Amino acid sequence: MQTYKAPLRDMRFVLNELHADAQPLPGLEDFTPDVADAILEEAGKFCTERLLPLNASGDEEGCRLENGVVRTPKGFPEAYRAFREGGWTAMGADPAYGGQGLPAGINKLVEEMICSTNLSFGLYPGLSHGAYQAIEGHASDELKAAYLPKLVDGTWSGTMCLTEPHCGTDLGLLRTKAVPQGDGSYAVTGSKIFISAGDHDLTENIVHLVLAKLPDAPKGVKGISLFLVPKFLPRADGSPGERNRVTCSALEHKMGIKASATCQMSFDDARGWLVGEPHKGLRAMFTMMNSERLSVGIQGLGAGEAAYQGAVAYARERLQGRALTGAKRPDLPADPILVHPDVRRMLMTIRAYNEGCRALGAWVARSLDVMEHHPDPAERRRAEDFCALMTPIVKALFTDLGFESASIGMQVYGGHGFIRDHGMEQYVRDARISMIYEGTNGVQALDLVGRKLPAHAGRYLRSFFHPVLAALDEAIDDDDLAPLAQPLSKAFGALQLATAHIAQKGLKDPDEAGAAATEYLRLFGLVALGYVWLRSAKVAHAALKAGTDERAFYEAKLTTARFYMERILPQVAGLLAAVKAGKGAMMALDEAMF
Amino acid sequence: MQTYKAPLRDMRFVLNELHADAQPLPGLEDFTPDVADAILEEAGKFCTERLLPLNASGDEEGCRLENGVVRTPKGFPEAYRAFREGGWTAMGADPAYGGQGLPAGINKLVEEMICSTNLSFGLYPGLSHGAYQAIEGHASDELKAAYLPKLVDGTWSGTMCLTEPHCGTDLGLLRTKAVPQGDGSYAVTGSKIFISAGDHDLTENIVHLVLAKLPDAPKGVKGISLFLVPKFLPRADGSPGERNRVTCSALEHKMGIKASATCQMSFDDARGWLVGEPHKGLRAMFTMMNSERLSVGIQGLGAGEAAYQGAVAYARERLQGRALTGAKRPDLPADPILVHPDVRRMLMTIRAYNEGCRALGAWVARSLDVMEHHPDPAERRRAEDFCALMTPIVKALFTDLGFESASIGMQVYGGHGFIRDHGMEQYVRDARISMIYEGTNGVQALDLVGRKLPAHAGRYLRSFFHPVLAALDEAIDDDDLAPLAQPLSKAFGALQLATAHIAQKGLKDPDEAGAAATEYLRLFGLVALGYVWLRSAKVAHAALKAGTDERAFYEAKLTTARFYMERILPQVAGLLAAVKAGKGAMMALDEAMF
């Protein structure tokens, strides 16, 4: 049986203690800590009561394509209705379209809960939100008025149709065509694959955002346009009318997220409308991709949290062997496996990842809010730089660690983790996809070294390096924090060296940057987690000194910070060596010899 | 479509070039390089033609329990018959019982091929071999005569029945009872779970080796005896007679190895015979466990090789993007992804793991042969020490890397790896079990630090440290090898420090040894791979200097050695730091705070 309890205390910690500002951002004054608490509590309740019970059954049953219509697993339509009626589809949307205008800081925490309890379910509203953003950012007022309120209230849902059988990362190769019909609409024709929520029975209409080429399109990625193609063409009164010529031709059979309908879609002169300018579809799509990438990172964290809770529950209840230092529970036939150092190593590792990722994710989410709401343009720009820099890191790091955590959680169960009964193996299968979609983690690493590092002569980097330097300066002379600041300082030194290496070598030879990319991203990510752990420890020390009545919580924070710094962060040494090794051994092998 | 071609060239390299002896071991003179080649080639053919085509279909179909009988997937009974008729079940067995007396050095390479092409299939004969070893090592002559020839010719198969629902690692808790019947037989009663090949339709009889307690058994692990319980009681003429009271009560639903029948078994006054002495069943079981652990390590390598070949095939054929340094194939719409450094990083990583593990596994296998056949008792003892030391390392390291490789192989495919069509996701699901069974990898690490390091005042260690020191001494002054010897020397220094740390701290406090165990095992394993890579490079340099006509092969060996030393081995720095960090942050957290 899968188990989950929303980690509300830690969520409040990152939201109200770690990243709290002296005063709320203009326009977000209503979202006081009390309001945030109430929202998180309610979300936790919904996820635990409605989504978690459908997680294993949804995986078991999967989706079916029947007479051209996709059926989601038992219970999904009812859960979606409750989700919609609870207003959860409107969370992050603009009040102008019926949204609740929730800060990203809160929104991303709710997303984490959804991903922990039912990742497959979460993809349906998740994709809608992506579609919402692309339309909101780039479509005409007419399209906005017709589609956004429906996406916001959740009666309609959205998709992103990018991938084709022969092209995924390299969108320049795509073949889907859009021909102007003279009435402002376009006839869209082509095949798309891997379309999440491409068809399903949860909403009365589905709004596809489709990349396609106009007849006069230049070659490559500069000739791609974005189109809005609804499943049903809206009538004048806004209700879904005539069926459009877009169909789900097949469902993919996948390793995981089986309750998410991953569709092959056929567009056959389907009627669509241009979103944004001709040939500039990638820009519009990337608006939504960046936000989606953060959300995919959060999926990794969600998996990690679910794995942690499952593993802890089992480690408490499974009796096997005796503590190496003598029986801890002589009243029982054996000790709970939680007494064994190696089991604790596994649990502490996931815990350090989760709390670190939650703190880092909350910082990025907070920066999204600053970007949008801060009155000072310099602050907005700094926040934008920071989000641009951290997006690939959050996406790749969190999903790598999420998958690793799911696998560790399973390992705690031994053989009982490999069989389906406890649900741990589902977390491993589900978590694996997040390392792939919305740009593989290798593509994220290339984005980091190829675009984000060199942008504006390294300006993005400063949005991270400056706060780290300031925190280290302050902590190194603080008796409480120095033991944590020392390993971080060393790791940060490694990051600076690696950055210099890439800046120097990569400029001359892009293969050098490419060869270093994945290890550099991990190095960067581990330092970023180290930084939020240092700051978390600072908050915890302050609370303990102030005589908090939650000593156990803050002491656990300090123990976990120490675990991270001592046992995980030192991996940066090996990563730096790999970065410095260069492309030599990687590019030398003759193609024929692979 | 899954793809496989037996890596015969590399197998010949480890067998005939890397671990070749000046003269063959007495009793193994017949297995000349030519004979070995012929066997490997034949095995490769069988695996590719008969086992690989059933791998994906077997996974899709799984096993079924029908009217108390387990049905394996379509094609499995026919493939097993061909396997048996080809003499493959007899490979490693004693000619006295109809076996072929194949050296372990060859045998383990054949096992690798089986695991690459169809891990589920391989478990059926694999378990039989374990049963063979336990009976051969510990049973009475009468039982040997009755059962061994049948296990060897494959008409009967075997199982290991250890685990019960409440006890896996801690066998002291087991509840299955064996009551003497006065006629030399015992009535065995109890429930066992996770029994691979517990029931199936491949053989005419199944021989269960069952751990159970006699009525007068002392408590705990010192009260466990081993029993042989056949599915059908043999008649006087040796044919299967009366049905014994042992049944498969259910099949487990698992993440992977779905074509392997993982059974819940009920023994209900089933008739059995004692194997070995009363209350000394664990010793007998461990005979078979140690050999099984090496074989499970080889499963990891098998998965890694399959993942590599699948990933390379896709990287050659998938066109996406252009090389960062300019188009490599302007004649095509895009370059094959093999041109991208990050794709090469993934492929080179798996390749370095595979070839390293194959070389290390071959060394251990060779030592098994020395243990058994060398005329010099000192050599035999050294080989035995080495096998004892390396068993947990091979089991845990190879399976960790095999799972990682399978996941990397899938990543090369992007979204196409997550769907079932290409078969890459099956490798990930199948490979995951090997980290768990035959003792979880955490248990292997405890075996290493708790039993193998302290044994005979560190004598086992010398069987590895001495050859490493000798190789480093020689290589450090060799211009060709020094660039590889330097990082290995540094890594070996880290291993020595980590060993000293554990010897010192772990002696006083077993939790300290437990806290360091997993990282120590990995550190040890990476150094061991570094050592075989150094030796492989030495062989390659010699061949190139001698003017070999296989330059490309040996140059690829050198490139891969360099990749390993530069990009993977430096991970030891982080592992040493983790070992030295001690148990503090791991054991400090209050149980209630997890």
mmCIF file of C-alpha atoms in Angstrom, chain A residues 163-171 173 193-194 252-258 262 264 308 312 314 316 318-325 328 333-334 336 338-342 344-345 347-349 351 403 406-408 410-411 414-421 425 428-433 435-436 440-443 445-446 509-519 552-557 559-560 562-564 566-568 570-575 577-579 581-594, chain B residues 163-171 173 193-194 252-258 262 264 308 312 314 316 318-325 328 333-334 336 338-342 344-345 347-349 351 403 406-408 410-411 414-421 425 428-433 435-436 440-443 445-446 509-519 552-557 559-560 562-564 566-568 570-575 577-579 581-594:
data_model
loop_
_atom_site.group_PDB
_atom_site.id
_atom_site.type_symbol
_atom_site.label_atom_id
_atom_site.label_comp_id
_atom_site.label_asym_id
_atom_site.label_seq_id
_atom_site.Cartn_x
_atom_site.Cartn_y
_atom_site.Cartn_z
ATOM 1 C CA THR A 163 7.349 15.629 -31.182
ATOM 2 C CA GLU A 164 7.048 13.689 -34.421
ATOM 3 C CA PRO A 165 8.282 10.155 -35.012
ATOM 4 C CA HIS A 166 11.507 11.329 -36.621
ATOM 5 C CA CYS A 167 12.054 14.459 -34.571
ATOM 6 C CA GLY A 168 12.128 15.246 -30.907
ATOM 7 C CA THR A 169 15.021 17.386 -29.746
ATOM 8 C CA ASP A 170 15.673 18.635 -33.276
ATOM 9 C CA LEU A 171 12.408 20.394 -34.027
ATOM 10 C CA LEU A 173 13.073 18.542 -38.851
ATOM 11 C CA ILE A 193 3.729 11.312 -31.008
ATOM 12 C CA PHE A 194 4.234 11.223 -27.239
ATOM 13 C CA GLU A 252 1.872 4.351 -26.317
ATOM 14 C CA HIS A 253 2.721 1.410 -24.054
ATOM 15 C CA LYS A 254 5.139 2.736 -21.537
ATOM 16 C CA MET A 255 7.322 1.767 -18.609
ATOM 17 C CA GLY A 256 5.389 4.026 -16.257
ATOM 18 C CA ILE A 257 2.857 6.864 -15.904
ATOM 19 C CA LYS A 258 0.437 4.359 -17.356
ATOM 20 C CA THR A 262 0.351 9.264 -24.075
ATOM 21 C CA GLN A 264 -0.148 9.398 -31.153
ATOM 22 C CA TYR A 308 10.975 8.572 1.315
ATOM 23 C CA VAL A 312 10.448 5.147 6.251
ATOM 24 C CA TYR A 314 8.673 0.057 5.990
ATOM 25 C CA ARG A 316 9.901 1.268 11.039
ATOM 26 C CA ARG A 318 10.036 -4.436 9.132
ATOM 27 C CA LEU A 319 11.796 -6.501 11.794
ATOM 28 C CA GLN A 320 15.037 -8.045 10.636
ATOM 29 C CA GLY A 321 18.300 -8.637 12.447
ATOM 30 C CA ARG A 322 19.627 -6.821 15.458
ATOM 31 C CA ALA A 323 21.369 -3.473 15.738
ATOM 32 C CA LEU A 324 25.117 -3.984 15.268
ATOM 33 C CA THR A 325 25.682 -2.479 18.699
ATOM 34 C CA LYS A 328 17.409 -2.114 20.471
ATOM 35 C CA PRO A 333 11.853 -11.025 17.690
ATOM 36 C CA ALA A 334 14.166 -8.630 15.795
ATOM 37 C CA PRO A 336 13.139 -2.663 13.018
ATOM 38 C CA LEU A 338 15.644 1.529 10.864
ATOM 39 C CA VAL A 339 18.373 0.729 13.419
ATOM 40 C CA HIS A 340 20.842 -0.343 10.737
ATOM 41 C CA PRO A 341 23.323 2.313 9.577
ATOM 42 C CA ASP A 342 23.025 1.312 5.935
ATOM 43 C CA ARG A 344 19.658 5.077 7.618
ATOM 44 C CA ARG A 345 22.183 5.988 4.954
ATOM 45 C CA LEU A 347 16.817 7.217 4.137
ATOM 46 C CA MET A 348 19.047 10.160 5.001
ATOM 47 C CA THR A 349 20.190 10.369 1.391
ATOM 48 C CA ARG A 351 15.776 13.074 2.889
ATOM 49 C CA PHE A 403 14.653 8.609 -9.885
ATOM 50 C CA ALA A 406 12.701 6.097 -5.941
ATOM 51 C CA SER A 407 15.222 3.353 -6.557
ATOM 52 C CA ILE A 408 16.747 3.773 -3.097
ATOM 53 C CA MET A 410 12.644 0.441 -3.310
ATOM 54 C CA GLN A 411 15.966 -0.938 -2.100
ATOM 55 C CA GLY A 414 14.388 -5.501 -0.510
ATOM 56 C CA GLY A 415 12.442 -8.096 -2.484
ATOM 57 C CA HIS A 416 9.185 -6.580 -1.249
ATOM 58 C CA GLY A 417 10.077 -3.457 -3.217
ATOM 59 C CA PHE A 418 10.400 -5.302 -6.508
ATOM 60 C CA ILE A 419 6.934 -6.821 -6.367
ATOM 61 C CA ARG A 420 3.951 -4.668 -7.059
ATOM 62 C CA ASP A 421 2.141 -4.987 -3.719
ATOM 63 C CA GLU A 425 8.311 -0.139 -7.975
ATOM 64 C CA VAL A 428 10.662 3.963 -9.984
ATOM 65 C CA ARG A 429 8.828 3.399 -13.258
ATOM 66 C CA ASP A 430 6.900 6.652 -13.048
ATOM 67 C CA ALA A 431 9.864 8.776 -12.003
ATOM 68 C CA ARG A 432 11.999 7.621 -14.911
ATOM 69 C CA ILE A 433 10.119 9.632 -17.546
ATOM 70 C CA MET A 435 14.561 12.606 -16.882
ATOM 71 C CA ILE A 436 13.471 12.429 -20.511
ATOM 72 C CA THR A 440 16.279 15.194 -21.882
ATOM 73 C CA ASN A 441 18.587 15.926 -19.002
ATOM 74 C CA GLY A 442 21.483 15.937 -21.451
ATOM 75 C CA VAL A 443 19.729 18.701 -23.376
ATOM 76 C CA ALA A 445 23.025 20.370 -19.532
ATOM 77 C CA LEU A 446 23.724 21.732 -23.004
ATOM 78 C CA ASP A 509 35.655 24.265 -29.105
ATOM 79 C CA PRO A 510 31.961 23.650 -28.480
ATOM 80 C CA ASP A 511 32.629 19.912 -28.157
ATOM 81 C CA GLU A 512 34.602 20.751 -25.017
ATOM 82 C CA ALA A 513 31.571 22.435 -23.502
ATOM 83 C CA GLY A 514 29.376 19.545 -24.592
ATOM 84 C CA ALA A 515 31.742 16.987 -23.111
ATOM 85 C CA ALA A 516 31.666 18.725 -19.726
ATOM 86 C CA ALA A 517 27.984 19.612 -19.678
ATOM 87 C CA THR A 518 26.347 16.810 -17.704
ATOM 88 C CA GLU A 519 28.955 16.647 -14.973
ATOM 89 C CA ALA A 552 13.204 18.307 17.239
ATOM 90 C CA PHE A 553 12.283 19.783 13.852
ATOM 91 C CA TYR A 554 15.192 22.210 13.777
ATOM 92 C CA GLU A 555 17.668 19.704 15.129
ATOM 93 C CA ALA A 556 16.652 17.270 12.406
ATOM 94 C CA LYS A 557 17.261 20.061 9.897
ATOM 95 C CA THR A 559 21.497 16.786 11.203
ATOM 96 C CA THR A 560 20.307 16.473 7.632
ATOM 97 C CA ARG A 562 25.395 17.919 8.112
ATOM 98 C CA PHE A 563 24.666 14.629 6.345
ATOM 99 C CA TYR A 564 24.409 16.456 3.039
ATOM 100 C CA GLU A 566 29.633 15.422 4.764
ATOM 101 C CA ARG A 567 28.391 12.603 2.602
ATOM 102 C CA ILE A 568 26.928 13.955 -0.628
ATOM 103 C CA PRO A 570 32.086 15.808 -1.621
ATOM 104 C CA GLN A 571 31.032 14.177 -4.910
ATOM 105 C CA VAL A 572 31.945 17.488 -6.524
ATOM 106 C CA ALA A 573 35.628 16.495 -6.474
ATOM 107 C CA GLY A 574 35.033 13.655 -8.917
ATOM 108 C CA LEU A 575 32.789 15.841 -11.041
ATOM 109 C CA ALA A 577 37.982 16.017 -12.394
ATOM 110 C CA ALA A 578 35.604 14.755 -15.078
ATOM 111 C CA VAL A 579 34.941 18.298 -16.314
ATOM 112 C CA ALA A 581 39.399 15.810 -18.295
ATOM 113 C CA GLY A 582 37.996 17.376 -21.420
ATOM 114 C CA LYS A 583 36.635 15.801 -24.533
ATOM 115 C CA GLY A 584 39.680 13.692 -25.369
ATOM 116 C CA ALA A 585 38.702 10.179 -24.352
ATOM 117 C CA MET A 586 35.094 10.864 -25.259
ATOM 118 C CA MET A 587 35.559 11.958 -28.843
ATOM 119 C CA ALA A 588 38.601 9.837 -29.727
ATOM 120 C CA LEU A 589 36.846 6.547 -30.322
ATOM 121 C CA ASP A 590 36.276 5.862 -33.967
ATOM 122 C CA GLU A 591 32.577 5.637 -34.797
ATOM 123 C CA ALA A 592 32.975 2.156 -36.193
ATOM 124 C CA MET A 593 34.436 0.900 -32.923
ATOM 125 C CA PHE A 594 31.387 1.618 -30.750
ATOM 126 C CA THR B 163 12.784 -16.424 2.183
ATOM 127 C CA GLU B 164 9.552 -16.387 4.169
ATOM 128 C CA PRO B 165 7.087 -13.516 4.313
ATOM 129 C CA HIS B 166 8.505 -12.194 7.595
ATOM 130 C CA CYS B 167 12.138 -13.098 7.028
ATOM 131 C CA GLY B 168 14.604 -12.496 4.238
ATOM 132 C CA THR B 169 18.010 -11.257 5.317
ATOM 133 C CA ASP B 170 17.458 -12.441 8.893
ATOM 134 C CA LEU B 171 17.072 -16.177 8.345
ATOM 135 C CA LEU B 173 13.511 -15.859 12.153
ATOM 136 C CA ILE B 193 8.088 -16.578 -0.938
ATOM 137 C CA PHE B 194 10.115 -15.132 -3.812
ATOM 138 C CA GLU B 252 4.373 -12.626 -7.595
ATOM 139 C CA HIS B 253 3.621 -9.636 -9.820
ATOM 140 C CA LYS B 254 6.885 -7.894 -10.313
ATOM 141 C CA MET B 255 8.518 -4.889 -11.902
ATOM 142 C CA GLY B 256 10.615 -7.053 -14.193
ATOM 143 C CA ILE B 257 11.913 -10.542 -14.989
ATOM 144 C CA LYS B 258 8.282 -11.299 -15.696
ATOM 145 C CA THR B 262 8.620 -16.091 -8.879
ATOM 146 C CA GLN B 264 4.971 -18.445 -3.285
ATOM 147 C CA TYR B 308 25.198 -0.742 -24.628
ATOM 148 C CA VAL B 312 24.838 2.210 -29.876
ATOM 149 C CA TYR B 314 20.110 3.794 -31.920
ATOM 150 C CA ARG B 316 24.060 5.366 -35.132
ATOM 151 C CA ARG B 318 18.833 8.325 -35.029
ATOM 152 C CA LEU B 319 19.319 11.607 -36.877
ATOM 153 C CA GLN B 320 18.897 14.669 -34.722
ATOM 154 C CA GLY B 321 20.699 17.991 -34.733
ATOM 155 C CA ARG B 322 24.132 18.756 -36.052
ATOM 156 C CA ALA B 323 27.533 18.175 -34.502
ATOM 157 C CA LEU B 324 28.472 21.188 -32.385
ATOM 158 C CA THR B 325 31.560 21.661 -34.534
ATOM 159 C CA LYS B 328 29.314 15.627 -40.043
ATOM 160 C CA PRO B 333 18.844 15.906 -42.939
ATOM 161 C CA ALA B 334 20.675 15.736 -39.594
ATOM 162 C CA PRO B 336 23.407 10.695 -36.199
ATOM 163 C CA LEU B 338 26.549 9.549 -32.027
ATOM 164 C CA VAL B 339 28.342 12.780 -32.983
ATOM 165 C CA HIS B 340 27.205 14.563 -29.819
ATOM 166 C CA PRO B 341 29.666 14.573 -26.924
ATOM 167 C CA ASP B 342 26.954 13.942 -24.332
ATOM 168 C CA ARG B 344 29.278 9.628 -26.395
ATOM 169 C CA ARG B 345 29.666 10.277 -22.684
ATOM 170 C CA LEU B 347 27.992 5.264 -24.386
ATOM 171 C CA MET B 348 31.581 5.458 -23.167
ATOM 172 C CA THR B 349 30.400 5.223 -19.569
ATOM 173 C CA ARG B 351 31.370 0.676 -22.299
ATOM 174 C CA PHE B 403 21.127 -0.980 -13.553
ATOM 175 C CA ALA B 406 20.395 0.067 -18.458
ATOM 176 C CA SER B 407 19.031 3.436 -17.418
ATOM 177 C CA ILE B 408 21.717 5.292 -19.392
ATOM 178 C CA MET B 410 17.384 4.077 -22.174
ATOM 179 C CA GLN B 411 18.323 7.752 -21.876
ATOM 180 C CA GLY B 414 14.980 9.670 -25.197
ATOM 181 C CA GLY B 415 11.215 9.188 -25.250
ATOM 182 C CA HIS B 416 11.652 6.162 -27.491
ATOM 183 C CA GLY B 417 13.400 4.449 -24.592
ATOM 184 C CA PHE B 418 10.483 4.893 -22.209
ATOM 185 C CA ILE B 419 7.967 3.206 -24.481
ATOM 186 C CA ARG B 420 8.018 -0.528 -24.828
ATOM 187 C CA ASP B 421 8.707 -0.817 -28.564
ATOM 188 C CA GLU B 425 12.806 -0.132 -20.659
ATOM 189 C CA VAL B 428 15.900 -1.301 -16.738
ATOM 190 C CA ARG B 429 13.082 -3.254 -15.111
ATOM 191 C CA ASP B 430 14.858 -6.576 -15.366
ATOM 192 C CA ALA B 431 18.225 -5.303 -14.177
ATOM 193 C CA ARG B 432 16.753 -3.789 -11.026
ATOM 194 C CA ILE B 433 16.191 -7.116 -9.258
ATOM 195 C CA MET B 435 20.606 -5.316 -6.766
ATOM 196 C CA ILE B 436 18.219 -7.017 -4.382
ATOM 197 C CA THR B 440 20.784 -6.895 -1.099
ATOM 198 C CA ASN B 441 23.726 -4.778 -2.117
ATOM 199 C CA GLY B 442 23.707 -3.249 1.355
ATOM 200 C CA VAL B 443 24.128 -6.736 2.804
ATOM 201 C CA ALA B 445 28.687 -4.165 1.744
ATOM 202 C CA LEU B 446 28.273 -5.373 5.322
ATOM 203 C CA ASP B 509 32.074 0.551 16.985
ATOM 204 C CA PRO B 510 30.399 -1.736 14.456
ATOM 205 C CA ASP B 511 27.998 1.075 13.517
ATOM 206 C CA GLU B 512 30.998 2.931 12.152
ATOM 207 C CA ALA B 513 31.801 0.038 9.847
ATOM 208 C CA GLY B 514 28.138 -0.220 8.874
ATOM 209 C CA ALA B 515 27.924 3.489 8.137
ATOM 210 C CA ALA B 516 30.911 3.317 5.785
ATOM 211 C CA ALA B 517 30.091 0.006 4.145
ATOM 212 C CA THR B 518 28.276 0.953 0.939
ATOM 213 C CA GLU B 519 30.598 3.774 -0.051
ATOM 214 C CA ALA B 552 41.476 -0.502 -33.967
ATOM 215 C CA PHE B 553 40.528 -2.969 -31.240
ATOM 216 C CA TYR B 554 43.546 -2.219 -29.063
ATOM 217 C CA GLU B 555 43.337 1.510 -29.614
ATOM 218 C CA ALA B 556 39.700 1.456 -28.544
ATOM 219 C CA LYS B 557 40.812 -0.413 -25.424
ATOM 220 C CA THR B 559 40.737 5.098 -25.258
ATOM 221 C CA THR B 560 38.218 3.410 -23.009
ATOM 222 C CA ARG B 562 41.653 6.550 -20.458
ATOM 223 C CA PHE B 563 37.963 7.459 -20.259
ATOM 224 C CA TYR B 564 37.591 5.292 -17.168
ATOM 225 C CA GLU B 566 39.825 10.340 -16.256
ATOM 226 C CA ARG B 567 36.097 10.490 -15.861
ATOM 227 C CA ILE B 568 34.904 7.705 -13.582
ATOM 228 C CA PRO B 570 37.944 10.251 -9.686
ATOM 229 C CA GLN B 571 34.634 9.520 -7.944
ATOM 230 C CA VAL B 572 36.706 7.829 -5.255
ATOM 231 C CA ALA B 573 37.486 11.230 -3.730
ATOM 232 C CA GLY B 574 33.865 11.794 -2.776
ATOM 233 C CA LEU B 575 33.529 8.223 -1.567
ATOM 234 C CA ALA B 577 35.130 11.709 2.186
ATOM 235 C CA ALA B 578 31.854 9.904 2.872
ATOM 236 C CA VAL B 579 33.649 6.974 4.512
ATOM 237 C CA ALA B 581 32.603 11.312 7.687
ATOM 238 C CA GLY B 582 31.651 8.489 9.999
ATOM 239 C CA LYS B 583 28.316 7.538 11.455
ATOM 240 C CA GLY B 584 27.549 10.884 13.091
ATOM 241 C CA ALA B 585 24.993 12.484 10.821
ATOM 242 C CA MET B 586 23.567 9.077 9.936
ATOM 243 C CA MET B 587 22.790 7.826 13.412
ATOM 244 C CA ALA B 588 21.996 11.154 15.087
ATOM 245 C CA LEU B 589 18.486 11.591 13.819
ATOM 246 C CA ASP B 590 15.893 10.579 16.337
ATOM 247 C CA GLU B 591 13.781 7.671 15.113
ATOM 248 C CA ALA B 592 10.593 9.649 15.512
ATOM 249 C CA MET B 593 11.900 12.397 13.232
ATOM 250 C CA PHE B 594 12.260 10.259 10.102
#
